[in-house]
Coordinates of C-alpha atoms and ligand atoms in Angstrom, one line a residue:
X1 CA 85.2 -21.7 77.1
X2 CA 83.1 -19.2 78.2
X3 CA 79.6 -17.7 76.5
X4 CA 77.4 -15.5 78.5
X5 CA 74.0 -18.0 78.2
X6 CA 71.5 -17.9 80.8
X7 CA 69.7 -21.0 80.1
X8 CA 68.1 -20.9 83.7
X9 CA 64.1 -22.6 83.9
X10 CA 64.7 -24.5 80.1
X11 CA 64.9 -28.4 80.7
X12 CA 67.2 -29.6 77.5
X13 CA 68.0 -33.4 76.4
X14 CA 70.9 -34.3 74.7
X15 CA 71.0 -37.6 73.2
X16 CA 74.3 -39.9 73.4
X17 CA 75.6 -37.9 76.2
X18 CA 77.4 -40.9 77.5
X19 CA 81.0 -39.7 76.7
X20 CA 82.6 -37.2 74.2
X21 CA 80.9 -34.2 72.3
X22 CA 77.5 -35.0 73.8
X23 CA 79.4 -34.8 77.4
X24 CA 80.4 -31.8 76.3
X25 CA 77.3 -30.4 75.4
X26 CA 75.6 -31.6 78.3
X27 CA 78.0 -29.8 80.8
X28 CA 78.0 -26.5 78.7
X29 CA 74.0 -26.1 78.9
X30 CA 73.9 -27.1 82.3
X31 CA 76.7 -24.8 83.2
X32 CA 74.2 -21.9 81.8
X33 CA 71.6 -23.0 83.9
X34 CA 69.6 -25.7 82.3
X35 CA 67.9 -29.0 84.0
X36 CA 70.0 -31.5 81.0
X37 CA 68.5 -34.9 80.7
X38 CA 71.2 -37.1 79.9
X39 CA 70.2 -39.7 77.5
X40 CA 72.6 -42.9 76.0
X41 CA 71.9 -46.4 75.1
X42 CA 74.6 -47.4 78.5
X43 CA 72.8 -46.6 81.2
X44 CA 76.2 -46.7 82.8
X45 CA 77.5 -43.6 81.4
X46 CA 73.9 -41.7 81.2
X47 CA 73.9 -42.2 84.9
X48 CA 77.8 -40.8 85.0
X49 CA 77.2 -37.7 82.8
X50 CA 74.2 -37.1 85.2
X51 CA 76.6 -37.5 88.5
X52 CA 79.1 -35.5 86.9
X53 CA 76.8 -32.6 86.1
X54 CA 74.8 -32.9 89.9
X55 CA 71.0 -32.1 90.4
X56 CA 69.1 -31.7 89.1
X57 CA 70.6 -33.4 85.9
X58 CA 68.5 -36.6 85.4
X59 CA 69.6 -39.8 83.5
X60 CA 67.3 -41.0 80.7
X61 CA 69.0 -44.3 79.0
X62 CA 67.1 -44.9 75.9
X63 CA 67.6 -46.4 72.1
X64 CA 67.3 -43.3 70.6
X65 CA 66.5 -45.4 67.2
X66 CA 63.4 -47.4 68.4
X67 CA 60.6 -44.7 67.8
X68 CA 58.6 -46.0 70.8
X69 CA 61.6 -45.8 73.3
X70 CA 62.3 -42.5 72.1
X71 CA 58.7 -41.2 72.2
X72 CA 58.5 -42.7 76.1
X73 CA 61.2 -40.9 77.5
X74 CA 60.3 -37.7 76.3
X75 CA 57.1 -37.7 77.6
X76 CA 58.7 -38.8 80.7
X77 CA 61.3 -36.2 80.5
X78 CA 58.4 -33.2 80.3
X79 CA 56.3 -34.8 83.0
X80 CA 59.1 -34.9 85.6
X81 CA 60.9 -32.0 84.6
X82 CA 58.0 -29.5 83.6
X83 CA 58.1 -29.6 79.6
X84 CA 61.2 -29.6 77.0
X85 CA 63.0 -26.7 75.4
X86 CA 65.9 -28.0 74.1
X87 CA 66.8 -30.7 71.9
X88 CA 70.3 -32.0 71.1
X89 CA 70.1 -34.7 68.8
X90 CA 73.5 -36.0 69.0
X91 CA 74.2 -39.8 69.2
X92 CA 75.9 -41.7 66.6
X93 CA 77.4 -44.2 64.9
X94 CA 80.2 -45.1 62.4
X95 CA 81.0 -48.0 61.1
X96 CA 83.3 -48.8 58.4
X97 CA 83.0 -51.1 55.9
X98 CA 83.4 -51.1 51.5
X99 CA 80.2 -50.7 49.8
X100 CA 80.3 -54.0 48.6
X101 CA 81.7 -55.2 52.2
X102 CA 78.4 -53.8 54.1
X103 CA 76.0 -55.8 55.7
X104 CA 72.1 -54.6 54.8
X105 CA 72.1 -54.8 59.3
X106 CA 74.7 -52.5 59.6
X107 CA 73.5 -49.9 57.0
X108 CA 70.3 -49.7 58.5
X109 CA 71.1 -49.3 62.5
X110 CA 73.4 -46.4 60.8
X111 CA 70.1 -44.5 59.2
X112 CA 68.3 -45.4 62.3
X113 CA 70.6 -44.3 64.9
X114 CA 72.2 -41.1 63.1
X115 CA 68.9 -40.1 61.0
X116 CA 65.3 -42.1 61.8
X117 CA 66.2 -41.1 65.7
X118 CA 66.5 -37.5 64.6
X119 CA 62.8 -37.8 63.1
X120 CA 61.2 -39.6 66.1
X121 CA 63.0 -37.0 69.0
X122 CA 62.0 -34.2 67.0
X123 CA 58.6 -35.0 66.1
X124 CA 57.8 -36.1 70.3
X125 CA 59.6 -33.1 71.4
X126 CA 58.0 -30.7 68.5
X127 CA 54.4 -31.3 69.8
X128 CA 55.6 -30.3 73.2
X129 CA 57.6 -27.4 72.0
X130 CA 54.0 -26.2 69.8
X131 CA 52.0 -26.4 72.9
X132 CA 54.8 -24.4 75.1
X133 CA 54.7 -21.6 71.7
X134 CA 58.8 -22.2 71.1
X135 CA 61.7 -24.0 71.5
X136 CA 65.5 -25.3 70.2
X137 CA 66.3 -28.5 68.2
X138 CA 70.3 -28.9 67.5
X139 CA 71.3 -31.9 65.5
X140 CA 74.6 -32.9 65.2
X141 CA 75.5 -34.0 61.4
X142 CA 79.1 -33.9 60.1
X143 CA 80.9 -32.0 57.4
X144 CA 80.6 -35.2 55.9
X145 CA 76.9 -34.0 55.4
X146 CA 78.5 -31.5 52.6
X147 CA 79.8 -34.5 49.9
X148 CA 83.4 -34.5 52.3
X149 CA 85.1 -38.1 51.1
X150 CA 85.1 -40.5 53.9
X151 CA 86.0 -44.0 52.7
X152 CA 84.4 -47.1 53.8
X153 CA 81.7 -45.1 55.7
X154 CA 79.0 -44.4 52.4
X155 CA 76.2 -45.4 55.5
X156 CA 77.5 -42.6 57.7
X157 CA 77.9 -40.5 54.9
X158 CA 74.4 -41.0 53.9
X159 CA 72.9 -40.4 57.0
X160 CA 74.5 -37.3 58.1
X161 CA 73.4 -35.8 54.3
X162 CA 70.3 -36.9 55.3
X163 CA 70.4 -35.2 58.7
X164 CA 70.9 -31.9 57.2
X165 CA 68.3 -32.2 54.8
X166 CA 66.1 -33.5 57.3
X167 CA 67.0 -30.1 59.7
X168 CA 66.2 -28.1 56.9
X169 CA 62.9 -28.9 56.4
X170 CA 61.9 -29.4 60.1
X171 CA 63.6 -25.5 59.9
X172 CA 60.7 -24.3 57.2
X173 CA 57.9 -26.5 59.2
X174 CA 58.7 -26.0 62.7
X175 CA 59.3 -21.7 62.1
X176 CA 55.4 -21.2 62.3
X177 CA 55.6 -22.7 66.0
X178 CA 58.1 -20.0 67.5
X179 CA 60.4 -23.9 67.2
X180 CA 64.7 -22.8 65.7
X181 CA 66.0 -26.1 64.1
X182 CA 69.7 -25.7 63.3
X183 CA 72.2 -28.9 62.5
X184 CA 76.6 -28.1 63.4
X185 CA 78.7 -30.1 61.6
X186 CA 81.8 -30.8 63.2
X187 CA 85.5 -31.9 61.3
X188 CA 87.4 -34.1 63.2
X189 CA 86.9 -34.2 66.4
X190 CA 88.7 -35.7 69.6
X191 CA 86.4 -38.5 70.7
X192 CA 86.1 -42.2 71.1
X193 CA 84.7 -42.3 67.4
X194 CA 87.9 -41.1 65.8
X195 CA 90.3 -42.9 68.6
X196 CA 91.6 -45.5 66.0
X197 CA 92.6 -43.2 63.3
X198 CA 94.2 -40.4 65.7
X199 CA 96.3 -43.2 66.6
X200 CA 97.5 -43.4 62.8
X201 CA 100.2 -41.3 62.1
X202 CA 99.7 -41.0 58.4
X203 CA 96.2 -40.3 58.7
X204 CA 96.8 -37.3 61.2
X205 CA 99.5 -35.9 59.2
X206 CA 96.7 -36.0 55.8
X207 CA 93.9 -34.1 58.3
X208 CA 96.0 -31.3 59.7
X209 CA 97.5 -30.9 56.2
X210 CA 94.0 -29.8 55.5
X211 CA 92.8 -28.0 58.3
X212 CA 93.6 -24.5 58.0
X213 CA 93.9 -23.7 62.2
X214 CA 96.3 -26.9 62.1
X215 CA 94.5 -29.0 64.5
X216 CA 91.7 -30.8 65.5
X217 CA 88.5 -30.0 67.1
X218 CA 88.0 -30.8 70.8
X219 CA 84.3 -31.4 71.8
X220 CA 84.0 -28.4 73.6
X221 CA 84.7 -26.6 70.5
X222 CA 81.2 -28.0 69.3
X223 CA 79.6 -27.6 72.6
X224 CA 80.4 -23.8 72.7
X225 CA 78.4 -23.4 69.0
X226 CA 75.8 -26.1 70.4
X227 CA 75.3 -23.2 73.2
X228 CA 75.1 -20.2 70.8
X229 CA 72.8 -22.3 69.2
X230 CA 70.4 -22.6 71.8
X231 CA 70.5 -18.8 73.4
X232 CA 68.9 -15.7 72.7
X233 CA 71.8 -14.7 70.5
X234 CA 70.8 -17.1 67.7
X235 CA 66.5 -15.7 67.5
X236 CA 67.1 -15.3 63.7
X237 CA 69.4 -18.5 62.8
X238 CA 67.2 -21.1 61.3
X239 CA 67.4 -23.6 59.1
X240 CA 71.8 -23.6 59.0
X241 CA 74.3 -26.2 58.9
X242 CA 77.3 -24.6 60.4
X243 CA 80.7 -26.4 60.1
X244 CA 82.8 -26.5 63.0
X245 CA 86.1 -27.6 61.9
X246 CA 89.1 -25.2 62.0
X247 CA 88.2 -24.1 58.7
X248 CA 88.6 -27.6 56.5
X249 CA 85.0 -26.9 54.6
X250 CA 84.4 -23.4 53.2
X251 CA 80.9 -23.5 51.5
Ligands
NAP1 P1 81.2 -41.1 70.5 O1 82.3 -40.8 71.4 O2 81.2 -42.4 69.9 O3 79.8 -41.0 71.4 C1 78.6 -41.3 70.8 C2 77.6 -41.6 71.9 O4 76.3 -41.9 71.3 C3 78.0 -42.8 72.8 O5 78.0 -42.5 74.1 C4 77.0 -43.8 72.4 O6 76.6 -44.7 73.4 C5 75.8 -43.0 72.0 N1 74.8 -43.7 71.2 C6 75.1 -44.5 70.2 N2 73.9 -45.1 69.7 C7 72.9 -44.6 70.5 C8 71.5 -44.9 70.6 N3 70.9 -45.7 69.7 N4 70.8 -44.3 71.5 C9 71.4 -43.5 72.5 N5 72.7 -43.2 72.5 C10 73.5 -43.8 71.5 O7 81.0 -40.1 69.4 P2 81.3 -38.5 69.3 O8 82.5 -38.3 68.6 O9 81.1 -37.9 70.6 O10 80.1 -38.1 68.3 C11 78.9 -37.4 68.7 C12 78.1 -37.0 67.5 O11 79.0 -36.1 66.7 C13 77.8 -38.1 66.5 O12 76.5 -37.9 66.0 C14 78.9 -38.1 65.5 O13 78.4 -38.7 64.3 C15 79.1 -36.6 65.4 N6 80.4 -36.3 64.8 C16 81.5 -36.6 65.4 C17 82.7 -36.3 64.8 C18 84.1 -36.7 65.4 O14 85.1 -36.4 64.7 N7 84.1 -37.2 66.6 C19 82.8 -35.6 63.6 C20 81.5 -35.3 63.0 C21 80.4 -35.6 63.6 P3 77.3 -46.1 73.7 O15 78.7 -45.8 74.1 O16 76.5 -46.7 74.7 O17 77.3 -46.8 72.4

């Protein structure tokens, strides 16, 4: 993939960049010249993005869902690495479970990791972004933010509508500070996440039946729009929820 960005000077964090489409992100805006801190809940893999990437990439493993983990390392991130312009809300979970299966534990840490960490990065990285006059916010929801039926993941579901709602109105507050707040959606991506059901035969057959480009995403698919997102070339795009998914949902 290739996108003329020159992200040179910007520091950008990406959240869950431990393996898959936040990996992918990560290498795309440092590959146009951003410092990327590199934050998962394994320090492990934070610290293996970071190598992968090479100065001055910096891991920052954090909980993204506890508010005052979250709020520390991004006042950490702007001290060392001279303010935040970029934010990449992207970690996640999915679990899968009925309705009536669900335990009240797991349907929480889903709102907290895929929606409540959303709020806390965004508000601790918006007061920075004020004071600096600008900056990006990306948050990764899903097309199953758009009422797409996913079975035995209503938490996920929920969150990821929430997400989109949540970027909207962070859009129509965060405008008057020179801040662009923009959620992609991705289909069915490649990753770790969807490892079990790619390995299902019937289940790959039903998604590429319905995917119009006839196959799935692969994170740098996202990453490229991720990129867009965050350059120059997207000053007027505010607000959106852009599906990236071989065509599956047309809105
Ligand atoms: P993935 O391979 O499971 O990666 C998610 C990453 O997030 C993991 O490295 C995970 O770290 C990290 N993470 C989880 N909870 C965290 C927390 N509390 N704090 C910090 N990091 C945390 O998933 P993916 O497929 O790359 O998905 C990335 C994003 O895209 C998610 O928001 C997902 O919902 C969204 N998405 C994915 C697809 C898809 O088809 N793959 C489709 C639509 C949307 P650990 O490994 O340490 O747990």
């Amino acid at each position: 993939m290739t996108l003329a960005v020159d992200l040179t000077g910007k520091v950008a964090l990406v959240t869950g960049a431990g393996r898959g489409i936040g990996w992918a992100i990560a290498g795309a805006l440092a590959r146009a010249g951003a410092t990327v801190a590199v934050n998962d809940l394994d320090a492990t893999s934070a610290e293996r993005t970071a190598r992968a990437l090479g100065a001055p990439a910096r891991a920052c493993p954090a909980d993204v869902s506890d508010p005052q983990a979250a709020q520390e390392m991004i006042a950490k991130i702007a001290a060392d690495l001279g303010g935040l312009h970029i934010l990449v809300n992207n970690a996640g979970i999915e679990p899968h479970a009925p309705i009536l299966e669900m335990s009240p534990d797991d349907w929480g840490r889903t709102l907290a990791v895929n929606l409540s960490a959303a709020f806390y990065t965004s508000q601790a990285a918006g007061r920075i972004m004020r004071a600096a006059g600008g900056g990006v916010i990306v948050n990764i929801a899903s097309i199953a933010g758009h009422n797409i039926p996913l079975p035995n993941r209503a938490s996920y579901v929920a969150s990821k509508a929430g997400l989109v709602g949540f970027t909207k109105e962070c859009a129509r507050e965060f405008a008057a500070y020179g801040i662009r707040v923009n959620a992609v959606c991705p289909g069915v991506i490649a990753t770790e996440m969807t490892a079990a059901l790619r390995g299902n035969a019937a289940q790959m057959q039903k998604w590429l039946a319905d995917i119009p480009q006839g196959r799935l995403g692969q994170p740098d698919d996202v990453a490229g729009v991720v990129l867009f997102l965050c350059s120059d070339a997207a000053a007027y795009l505010t607000g959106q929820a852009i599906n990236v998914d071989g065509g599956k949902v047309m809105l």
